[in-house]
Coordinates of C-alpha atoms in Angstrom, one line a residue:
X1 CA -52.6 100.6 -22.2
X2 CA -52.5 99.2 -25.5
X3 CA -56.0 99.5 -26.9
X4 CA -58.6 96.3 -27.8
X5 CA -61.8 95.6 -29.1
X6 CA -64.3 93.1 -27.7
X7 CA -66.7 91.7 -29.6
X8 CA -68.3 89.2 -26.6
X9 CA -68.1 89.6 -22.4
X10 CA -66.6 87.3 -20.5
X11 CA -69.6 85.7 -19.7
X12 CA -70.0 85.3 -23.4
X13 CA -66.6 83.9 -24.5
X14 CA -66.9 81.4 -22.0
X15 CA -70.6 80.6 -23.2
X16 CA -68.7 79.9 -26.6
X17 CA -65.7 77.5 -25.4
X18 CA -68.8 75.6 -23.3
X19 CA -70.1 75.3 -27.0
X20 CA -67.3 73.9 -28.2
X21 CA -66.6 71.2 -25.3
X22 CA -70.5 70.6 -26.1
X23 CA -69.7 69.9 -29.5
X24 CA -67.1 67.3 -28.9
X25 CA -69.5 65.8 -25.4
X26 CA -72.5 65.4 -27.9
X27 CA -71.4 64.9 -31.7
X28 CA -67.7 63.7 -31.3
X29 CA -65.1 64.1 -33.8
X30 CA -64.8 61.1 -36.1
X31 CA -61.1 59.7 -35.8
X32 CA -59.7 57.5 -38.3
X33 CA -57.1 55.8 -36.5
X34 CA -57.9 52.7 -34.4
X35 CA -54.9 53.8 -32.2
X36 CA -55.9 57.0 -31.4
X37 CA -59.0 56.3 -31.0
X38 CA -57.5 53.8 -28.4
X39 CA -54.9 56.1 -27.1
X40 CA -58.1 58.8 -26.6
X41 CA -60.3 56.2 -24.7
X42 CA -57.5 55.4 -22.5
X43 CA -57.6 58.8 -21.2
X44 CA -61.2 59.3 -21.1
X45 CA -62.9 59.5 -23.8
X46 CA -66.0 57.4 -25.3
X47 CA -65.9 55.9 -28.6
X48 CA -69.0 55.4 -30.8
X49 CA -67.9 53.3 -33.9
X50 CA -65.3 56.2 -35.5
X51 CA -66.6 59.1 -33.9
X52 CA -64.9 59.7 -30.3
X53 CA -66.7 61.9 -27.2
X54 CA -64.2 63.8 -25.8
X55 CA -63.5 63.8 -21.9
X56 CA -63.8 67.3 -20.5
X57 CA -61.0 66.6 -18.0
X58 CA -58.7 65.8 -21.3
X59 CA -60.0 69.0 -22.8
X60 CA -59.2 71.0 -20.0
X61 CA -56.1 69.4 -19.2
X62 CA -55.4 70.2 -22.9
X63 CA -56.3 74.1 -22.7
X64 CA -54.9 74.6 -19.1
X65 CA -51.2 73.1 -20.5
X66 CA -50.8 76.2 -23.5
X67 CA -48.1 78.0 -23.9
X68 CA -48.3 81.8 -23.4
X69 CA -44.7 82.3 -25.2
X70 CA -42.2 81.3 -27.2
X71 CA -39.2 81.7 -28.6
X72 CA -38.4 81.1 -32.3
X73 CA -34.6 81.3 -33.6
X74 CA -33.3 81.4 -37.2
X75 CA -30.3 79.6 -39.1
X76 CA -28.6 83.4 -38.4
X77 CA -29.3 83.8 -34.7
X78 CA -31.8 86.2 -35.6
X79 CA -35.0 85.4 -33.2
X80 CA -38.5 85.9 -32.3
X81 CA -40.3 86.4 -29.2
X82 CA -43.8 85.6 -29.6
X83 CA -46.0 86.6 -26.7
X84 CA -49.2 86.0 -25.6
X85 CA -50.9 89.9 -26.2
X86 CA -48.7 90.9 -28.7
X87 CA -49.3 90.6 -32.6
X88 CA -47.0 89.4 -35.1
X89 CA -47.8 88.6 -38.7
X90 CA -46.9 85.9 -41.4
X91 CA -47.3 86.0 -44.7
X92 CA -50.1 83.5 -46.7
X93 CA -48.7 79.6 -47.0
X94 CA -49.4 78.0 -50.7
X95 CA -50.9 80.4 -52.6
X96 CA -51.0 78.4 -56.5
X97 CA -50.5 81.2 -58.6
X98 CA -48.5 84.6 -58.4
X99 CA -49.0 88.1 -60.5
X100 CA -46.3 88.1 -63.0
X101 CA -43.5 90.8 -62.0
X102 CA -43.0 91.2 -65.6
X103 CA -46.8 91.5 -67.1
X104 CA -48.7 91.2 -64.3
X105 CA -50.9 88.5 -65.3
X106 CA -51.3 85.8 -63.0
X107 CA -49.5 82.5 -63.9
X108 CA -48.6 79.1 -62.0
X109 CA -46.3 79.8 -59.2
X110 CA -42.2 78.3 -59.3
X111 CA -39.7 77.4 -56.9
X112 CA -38.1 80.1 -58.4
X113 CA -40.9 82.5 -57.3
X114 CA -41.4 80.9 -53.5
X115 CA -37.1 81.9 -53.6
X116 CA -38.2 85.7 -54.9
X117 CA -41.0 86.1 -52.2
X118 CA -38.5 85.0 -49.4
X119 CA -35.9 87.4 -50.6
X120 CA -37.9 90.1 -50.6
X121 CA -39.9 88.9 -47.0
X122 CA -36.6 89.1 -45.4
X123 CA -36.7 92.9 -45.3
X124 CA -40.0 93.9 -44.5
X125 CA -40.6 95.1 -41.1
X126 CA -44.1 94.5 -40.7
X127 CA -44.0 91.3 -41.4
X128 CA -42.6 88.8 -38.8
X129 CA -42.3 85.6 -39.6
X130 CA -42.5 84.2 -43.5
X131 CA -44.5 81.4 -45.0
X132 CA -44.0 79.4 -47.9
X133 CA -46.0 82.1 -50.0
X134 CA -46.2 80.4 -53.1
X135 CA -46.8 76.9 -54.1
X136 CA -44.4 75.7 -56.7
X137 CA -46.0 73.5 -59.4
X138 CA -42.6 73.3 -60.8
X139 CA -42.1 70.6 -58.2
X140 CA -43.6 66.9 -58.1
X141 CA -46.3 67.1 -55.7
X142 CA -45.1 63.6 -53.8
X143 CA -42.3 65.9 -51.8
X144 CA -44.0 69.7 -52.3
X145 CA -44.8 70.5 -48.7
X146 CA -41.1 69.1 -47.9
X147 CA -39.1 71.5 -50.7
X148 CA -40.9 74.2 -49.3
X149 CA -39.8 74.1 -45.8
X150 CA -36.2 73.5 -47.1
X151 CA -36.3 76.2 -49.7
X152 CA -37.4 78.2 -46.6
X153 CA -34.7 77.2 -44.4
X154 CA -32.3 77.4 -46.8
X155 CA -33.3 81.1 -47.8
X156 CA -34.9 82.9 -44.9
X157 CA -33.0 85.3 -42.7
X158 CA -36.1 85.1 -40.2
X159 CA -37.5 82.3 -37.9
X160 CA -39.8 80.4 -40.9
X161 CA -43.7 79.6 -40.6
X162 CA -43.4 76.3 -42.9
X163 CA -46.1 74.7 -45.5
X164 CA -49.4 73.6 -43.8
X165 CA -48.2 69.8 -43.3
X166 CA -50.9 67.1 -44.7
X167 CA -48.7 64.2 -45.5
X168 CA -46.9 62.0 -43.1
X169 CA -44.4 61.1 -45.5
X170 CA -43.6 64.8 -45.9
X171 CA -43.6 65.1 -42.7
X172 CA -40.9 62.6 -41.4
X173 CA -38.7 64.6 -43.2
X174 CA -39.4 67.6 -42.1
X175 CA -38.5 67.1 -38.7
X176 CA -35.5 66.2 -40.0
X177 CA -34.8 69.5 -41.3
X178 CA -36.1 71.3 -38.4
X179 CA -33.9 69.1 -36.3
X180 CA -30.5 69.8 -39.1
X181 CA -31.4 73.8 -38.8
X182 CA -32.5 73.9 -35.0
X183 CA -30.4 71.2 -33.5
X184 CA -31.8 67.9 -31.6
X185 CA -34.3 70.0 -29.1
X186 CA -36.6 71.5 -31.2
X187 CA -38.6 72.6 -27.9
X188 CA -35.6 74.3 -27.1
X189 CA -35.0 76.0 -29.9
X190 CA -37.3 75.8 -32.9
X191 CA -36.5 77.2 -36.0
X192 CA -39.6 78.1 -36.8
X193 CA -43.7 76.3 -37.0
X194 CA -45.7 74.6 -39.3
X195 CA -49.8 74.2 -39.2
X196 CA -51.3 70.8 -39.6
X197 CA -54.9 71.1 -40.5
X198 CA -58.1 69.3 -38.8
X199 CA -60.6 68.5 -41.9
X200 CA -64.4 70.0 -41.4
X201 CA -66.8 69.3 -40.2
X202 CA -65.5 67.7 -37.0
X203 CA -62.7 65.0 -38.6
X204 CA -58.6 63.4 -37.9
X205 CA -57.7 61.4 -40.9
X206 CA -55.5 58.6 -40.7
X207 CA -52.9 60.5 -42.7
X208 CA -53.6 63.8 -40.4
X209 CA -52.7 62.0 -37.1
X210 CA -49.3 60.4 -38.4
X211 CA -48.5 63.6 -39.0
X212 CA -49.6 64.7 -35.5
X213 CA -47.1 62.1 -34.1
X214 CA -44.5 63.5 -36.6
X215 CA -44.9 66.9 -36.2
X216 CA -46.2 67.1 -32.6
X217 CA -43.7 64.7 -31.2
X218 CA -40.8 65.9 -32.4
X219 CA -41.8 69.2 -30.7
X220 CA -42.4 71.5 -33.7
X221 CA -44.7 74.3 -32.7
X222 CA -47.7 73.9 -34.5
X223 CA -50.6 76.1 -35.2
X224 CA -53.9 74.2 -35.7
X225 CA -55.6 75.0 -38.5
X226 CA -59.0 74.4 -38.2
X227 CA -60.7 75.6 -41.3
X228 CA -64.5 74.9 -41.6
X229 CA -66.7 77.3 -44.3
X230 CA -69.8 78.6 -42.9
X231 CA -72.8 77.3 -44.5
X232 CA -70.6 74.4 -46.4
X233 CA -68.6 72.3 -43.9
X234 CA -70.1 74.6 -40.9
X235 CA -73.3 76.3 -39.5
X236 CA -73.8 79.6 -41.6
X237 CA -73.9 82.1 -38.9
X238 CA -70.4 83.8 -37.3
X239 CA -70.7 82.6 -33.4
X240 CA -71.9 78.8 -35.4
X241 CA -68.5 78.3 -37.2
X242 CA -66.3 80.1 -34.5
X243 CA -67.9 77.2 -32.0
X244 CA -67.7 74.6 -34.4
X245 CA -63.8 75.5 -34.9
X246 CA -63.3 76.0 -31.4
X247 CA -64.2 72.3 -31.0
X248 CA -62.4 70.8 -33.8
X249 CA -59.2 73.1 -31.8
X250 CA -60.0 71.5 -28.7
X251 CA -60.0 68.1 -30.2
X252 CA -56.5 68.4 -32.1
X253 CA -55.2 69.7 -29.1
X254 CA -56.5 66.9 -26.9
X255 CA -54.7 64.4 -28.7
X256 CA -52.0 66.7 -29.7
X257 CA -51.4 66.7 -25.6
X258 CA -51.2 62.7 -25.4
X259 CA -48.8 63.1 -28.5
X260 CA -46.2 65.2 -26.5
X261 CA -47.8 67.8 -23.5
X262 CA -44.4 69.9 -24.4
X263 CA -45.4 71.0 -28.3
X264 CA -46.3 74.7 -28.7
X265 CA -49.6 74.8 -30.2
X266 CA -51.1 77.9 -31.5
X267 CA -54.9 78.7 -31.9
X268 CA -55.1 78.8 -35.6
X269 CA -58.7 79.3 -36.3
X270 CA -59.3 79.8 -40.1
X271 CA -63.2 80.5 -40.2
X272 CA -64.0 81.0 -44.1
X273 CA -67.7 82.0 -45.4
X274 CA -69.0 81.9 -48.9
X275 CA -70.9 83.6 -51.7
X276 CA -73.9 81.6 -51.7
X277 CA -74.9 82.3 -54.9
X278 CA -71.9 80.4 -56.3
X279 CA -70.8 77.9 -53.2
X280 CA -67.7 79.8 -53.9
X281 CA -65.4 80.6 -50.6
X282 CA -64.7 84.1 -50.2
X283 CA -62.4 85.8 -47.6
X284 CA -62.8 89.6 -48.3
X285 CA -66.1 89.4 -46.7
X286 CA -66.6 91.4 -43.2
X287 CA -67.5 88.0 -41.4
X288 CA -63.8 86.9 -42.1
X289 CA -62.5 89.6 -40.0
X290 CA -65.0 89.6 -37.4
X291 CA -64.9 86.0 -36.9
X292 CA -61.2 85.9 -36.5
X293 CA -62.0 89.4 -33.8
X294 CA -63.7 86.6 -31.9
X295 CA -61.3 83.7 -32.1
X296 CA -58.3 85.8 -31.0
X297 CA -60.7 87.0 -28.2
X298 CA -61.8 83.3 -27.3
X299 CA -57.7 82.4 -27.4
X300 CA -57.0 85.0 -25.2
X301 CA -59.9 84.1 -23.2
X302 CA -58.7 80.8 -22.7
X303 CA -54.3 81.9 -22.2
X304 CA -54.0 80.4 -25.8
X305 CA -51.4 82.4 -28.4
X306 CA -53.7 82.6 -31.4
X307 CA -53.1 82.6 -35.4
X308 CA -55.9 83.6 -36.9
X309 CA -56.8 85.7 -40.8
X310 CA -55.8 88.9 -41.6
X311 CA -55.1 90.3 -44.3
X312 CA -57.3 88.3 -47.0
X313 CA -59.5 89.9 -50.0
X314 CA -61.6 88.6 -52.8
X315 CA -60.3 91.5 -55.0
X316 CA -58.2 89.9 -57.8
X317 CA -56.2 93.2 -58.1
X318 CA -54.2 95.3 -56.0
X319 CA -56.7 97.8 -56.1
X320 CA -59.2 99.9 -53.6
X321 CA -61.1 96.6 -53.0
X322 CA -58.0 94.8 -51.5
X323 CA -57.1 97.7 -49.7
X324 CA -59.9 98.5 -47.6
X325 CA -60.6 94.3 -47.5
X326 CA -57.4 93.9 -46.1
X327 CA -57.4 96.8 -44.0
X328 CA -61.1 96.1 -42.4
X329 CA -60.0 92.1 -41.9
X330 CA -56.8 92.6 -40.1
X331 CA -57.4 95.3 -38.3
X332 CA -60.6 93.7 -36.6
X333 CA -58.5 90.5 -35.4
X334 CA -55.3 92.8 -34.5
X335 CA -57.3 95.4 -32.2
X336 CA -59.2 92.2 -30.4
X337 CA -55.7 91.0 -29.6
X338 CA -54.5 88.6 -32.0
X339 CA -50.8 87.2 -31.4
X340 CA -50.4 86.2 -35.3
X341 CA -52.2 87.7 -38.4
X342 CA -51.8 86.2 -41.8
X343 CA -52.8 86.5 -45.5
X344 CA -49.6 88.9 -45.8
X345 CA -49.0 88.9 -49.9
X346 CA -52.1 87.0 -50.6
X347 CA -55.1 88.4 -53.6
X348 CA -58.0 86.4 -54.4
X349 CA -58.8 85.0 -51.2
X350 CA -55.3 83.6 -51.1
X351 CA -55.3 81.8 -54.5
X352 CA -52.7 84.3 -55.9
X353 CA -49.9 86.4 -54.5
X354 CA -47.1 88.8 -55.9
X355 CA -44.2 90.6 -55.0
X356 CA -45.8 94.3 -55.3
X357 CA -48.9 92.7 -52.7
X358 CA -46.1 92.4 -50.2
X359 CA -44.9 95.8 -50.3
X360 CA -47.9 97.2 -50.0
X361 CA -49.1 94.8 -47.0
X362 CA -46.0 95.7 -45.3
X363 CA -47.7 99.4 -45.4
X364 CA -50.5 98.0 -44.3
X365 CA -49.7 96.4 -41.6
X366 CA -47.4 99.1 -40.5
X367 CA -50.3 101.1 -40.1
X368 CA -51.9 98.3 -37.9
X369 CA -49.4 98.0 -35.6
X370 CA -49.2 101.6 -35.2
X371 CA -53.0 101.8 -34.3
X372 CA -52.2 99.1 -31.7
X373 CA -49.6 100.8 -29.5
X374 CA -50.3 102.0 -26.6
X375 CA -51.3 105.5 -25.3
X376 CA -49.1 107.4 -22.7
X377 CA -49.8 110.7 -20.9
X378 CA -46.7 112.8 -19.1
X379 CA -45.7 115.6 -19.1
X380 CA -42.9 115.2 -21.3
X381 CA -45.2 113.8 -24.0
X382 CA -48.0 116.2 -23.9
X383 CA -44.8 118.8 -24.7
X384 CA -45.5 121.2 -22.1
X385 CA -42.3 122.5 -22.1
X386 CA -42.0 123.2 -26.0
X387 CA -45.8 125.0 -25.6
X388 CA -44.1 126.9 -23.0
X389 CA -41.0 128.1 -25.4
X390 CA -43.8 128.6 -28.5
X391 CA -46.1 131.0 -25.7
X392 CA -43.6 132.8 -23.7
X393 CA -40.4 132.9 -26.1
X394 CA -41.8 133.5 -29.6
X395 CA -40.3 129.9 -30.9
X396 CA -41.8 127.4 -33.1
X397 CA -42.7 124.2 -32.7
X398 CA -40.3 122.8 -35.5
X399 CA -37.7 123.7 -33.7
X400 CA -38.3 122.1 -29.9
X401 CA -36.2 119.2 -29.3
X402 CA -39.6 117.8 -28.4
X403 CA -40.7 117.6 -32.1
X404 CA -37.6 116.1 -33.1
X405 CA -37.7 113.5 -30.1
X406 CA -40.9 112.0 -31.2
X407 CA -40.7 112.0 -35.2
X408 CA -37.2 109.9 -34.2
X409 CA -39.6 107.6 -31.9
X410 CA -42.1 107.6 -35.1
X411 CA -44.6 109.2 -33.2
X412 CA -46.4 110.6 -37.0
X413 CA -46.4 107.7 -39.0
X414 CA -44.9 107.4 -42.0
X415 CA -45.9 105.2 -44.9
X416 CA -42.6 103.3 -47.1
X417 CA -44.2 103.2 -50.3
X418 CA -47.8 105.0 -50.1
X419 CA -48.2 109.0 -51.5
X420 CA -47.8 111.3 -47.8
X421 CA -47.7 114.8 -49.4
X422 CA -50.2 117.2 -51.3
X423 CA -51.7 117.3 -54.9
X424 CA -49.2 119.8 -56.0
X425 CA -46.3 117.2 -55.2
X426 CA -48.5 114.4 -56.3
X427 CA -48.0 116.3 -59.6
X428 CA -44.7 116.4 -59.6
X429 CA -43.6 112.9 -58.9
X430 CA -45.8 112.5 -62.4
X431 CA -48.8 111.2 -60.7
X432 CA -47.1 107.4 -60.1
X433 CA -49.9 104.8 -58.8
X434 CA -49.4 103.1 -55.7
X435 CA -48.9 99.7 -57.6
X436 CA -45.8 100.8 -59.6
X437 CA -44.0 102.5 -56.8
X438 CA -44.7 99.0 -55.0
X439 CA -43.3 97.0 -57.6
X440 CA -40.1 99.3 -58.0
X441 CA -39.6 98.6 -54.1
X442 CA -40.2 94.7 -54.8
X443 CA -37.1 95.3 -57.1
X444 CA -35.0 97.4 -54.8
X445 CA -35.4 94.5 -52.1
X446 CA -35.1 91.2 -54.3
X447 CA -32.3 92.5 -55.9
X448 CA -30.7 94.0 -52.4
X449 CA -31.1 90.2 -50.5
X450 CA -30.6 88.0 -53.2
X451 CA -26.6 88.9 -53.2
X452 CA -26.0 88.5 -50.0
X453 CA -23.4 85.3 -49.0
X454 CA -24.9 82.2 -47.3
X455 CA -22.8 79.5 -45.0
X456 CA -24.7 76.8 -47.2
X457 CA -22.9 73.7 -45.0
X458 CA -26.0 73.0 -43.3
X459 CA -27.9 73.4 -47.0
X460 CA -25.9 70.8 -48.2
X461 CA -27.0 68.4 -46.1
X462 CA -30.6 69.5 -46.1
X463 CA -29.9 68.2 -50.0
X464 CA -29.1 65.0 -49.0
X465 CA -32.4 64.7 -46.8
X466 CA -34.4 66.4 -50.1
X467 CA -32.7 63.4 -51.9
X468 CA -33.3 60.5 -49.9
X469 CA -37.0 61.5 -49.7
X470 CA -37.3 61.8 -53.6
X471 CA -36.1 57.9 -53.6
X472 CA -38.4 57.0 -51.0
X473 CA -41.9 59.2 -52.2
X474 CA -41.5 59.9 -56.0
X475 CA -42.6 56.7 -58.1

């Protein structure tokens, strides 16, 4: 049984989603758009000037129609399975600046470095699906959100987790990409997601639903990334901005449903919580991982794959502040059953990113998932017959096939990059901190992926999609 952490009952978690439903009954969601707002009453639904009262027959119809798999396929063949009770990861979307690899001091971000990260997030194990890591400023902002996703498709070896999409003009393109890499039937066989973003507290723009009917009805799995900030754009407490997400989710999906019923939507709660000294948004607080315990619990609860944070931290640095944030923020979300963990790469509450953080998240993670498998007792394992050759035959256990068996099924875990020995090796390897060895690894792998060949047919045409959208959205 693979093991998990409850933070609320059952009687509890459905207390909460009754919260949210509540929510939307009694305050509404304010939506911009005449024609959803038509399209919403049509089904149900009660509009007071902007703000519409969600049916709970829509809502329910909304929660009972999610997806408990998927199947996500790269430009290579290479796929995914993503499963309802399993956890997967992705790396942070849009981080603005990235830790030199050369100084280490922490400059704008370049297309350049978004192509580095994805090099180098095609080999790590841990880490399941990448995101655009790093926003480019290099790039006019008009068509950002749209060179990402094609940098991605064009780079990635792995199913890709695309920009969070804001603007419908980015959008429209997008699909078209997603369609050139993944062929006609994106529900068939996506290439990858993208999240599209609710605003808090309790709000569709105009320019957030075109991209619902975009994004949504072209059949692009979408993660809903309902971000509110306790005690800013949310009530302060934990179980106050998990229930005000939990409606703003339930809203989204509503109309997301009238959109197109077939989209794969995922749960993607981002509850954030400040420093209220400065007003300043911080994720390498406890609350961050506990709150995303609870929304991977309420997903569950519900049949709903969830994305939730992960592996975030305030600490500027890669040192023993982002480890033990990280650690204590995804494992919380991981062991309450999670089915995607982010904030893979990402310092400074996911302002900043760098190679060397993705090396050492891998590790991390790596860990994680070790924690979260699952616990067998035979015979066989318990190794009763190499106790039996150590006791009655004078062997060791070094050498029973048994031992050997189960360090090939990685059974002891071992770390890729971090120190596993003793002080007097420690010594010897001339005392190297963790952060060097990590960016020596970053090396190894950019320079490793970036030579391999590419069938760039389909890249050519994604240039002439990049081009026509230039013509059309720079001015």
């Amino acid at each position: 049984m693979i093991p998990f952490m409850s933070y609320l009952n059952t009687e509890q978690l459905e207390q909460l989603h009754r919260s949210g439903i509540e929510i939307l009954q009694k305050f509404g969601m304010r939506v911009e758009d005449p024609a959803m707002r038509d399209l919403l009453v049509q089904n149900g639904c009660t509009a007071d000037g902007e703000r519409i009262k969600f049916s709970e027959d829509l809502i329910g119809k909304a929660v009972r129609n999610q997806r408990k798999q998927v199947t996500m396929t790269a430009r290579n063949g290479a796929s995914v399975d993503f499963r309802l009770g399993n956890t997967y990861s992705h790396s942070t979307g849009g981080a603005p600046w990235i830790a030199d690899p050369v100084t280490g001091k922490r400059r704008n971000g370049m297309l350049s470095d978004l192509i580095d990260t994805i090099h180098i997030m095609n080999q790590l194990d841990s880490l399941t699906i990448p995101c655009a890591l790093v926003y480019p400023s290099d790039v006019p902002a008009a068509v950002s959100q749209l060179t990402q996703t094609a940098t991605m498709l064009k780079y990635s070896r792995k199913p890709i987790y695309g920009p969070g999409v804001s603007t419908a003009d980015n959008a429209k393109y997008i699909v078209e990409l997603f369609k050139l890499y993944g062929g006609s039937q994106l529900a068939d066989n996506p290439i990858g997601m993208v999240g599209v973003s609710p605003e808090s507290p309790l709000f569709l723009p105009k320019e957030i639903t075109d991209t619902m009917k975009y994004i949504i009805g072209a059949g692009i799995p979408t993660s809903i990334l309902a971000a509110p900030m306790g005690g800013l754009t949310a009530p302060v407490t934990v179980v106050g901005c998990v229930a005000q997400a939990h409606a703003e989710i339930l809203g989204f999906a509503s109309l997301a449903y009238l959109i197109n019923p077939d989209c794969v939507l995922f749960y993607g709660s981002r509850t954030f919580f400040a420093n209220m000294k400065n007003g300043q948004s911080i994720l390498g607080l406890p609350e961050t991982g506990i709150s995303s315990a609870i929304c991977a619990q309420l997903a569950t609860h519900l049949g709903w794959m969830s994305d939730v944070y992960g592996l975030s931290c305030t600490s500027c640095a890669m040192d023993e502040q982002a480890g033990y944030e990280k650690m204590m923020n995804a494992l919380l979300p991981a062991m309450a059953g999670a089915t995607l963990i982010t904030g893979f790469g990402s310092t400074a509450s996911v302002m900043c990113c760098s190679l060397s953080q993705l090396v050492i998240d891998d590790d991390i993670l790596s860990m994680i998932y070790r924690s979260r498998r699952a616990a067998e007792i035979s015979s066989d394992i318990l190794g009763f017959d190499a106790i039996d050759c150590v006791i009655n035959e004078g062997e060791t256990f070094l050498e029973q096939e048994h031992t050997v068996e189960y360090l090939m099924e990685k059974e002891i875990f071992t770390p890729k990059i971090g120190f596993d020995s003793v002080w007097a090796d420690w010594l010897k390897r001339g005392e190297v901190p963790l952060s060097v060895n990590a960016q020596k690894r970053a090396e190894e792998l950019l320079a490793r992926d970036a030579g391999l060949p590419v069938d760039d047919t389909l890249d050519r045409e994604a240039e002439k999609i990049l081009a026509a959208a230039k013509t059309e959205l720079i001015k």
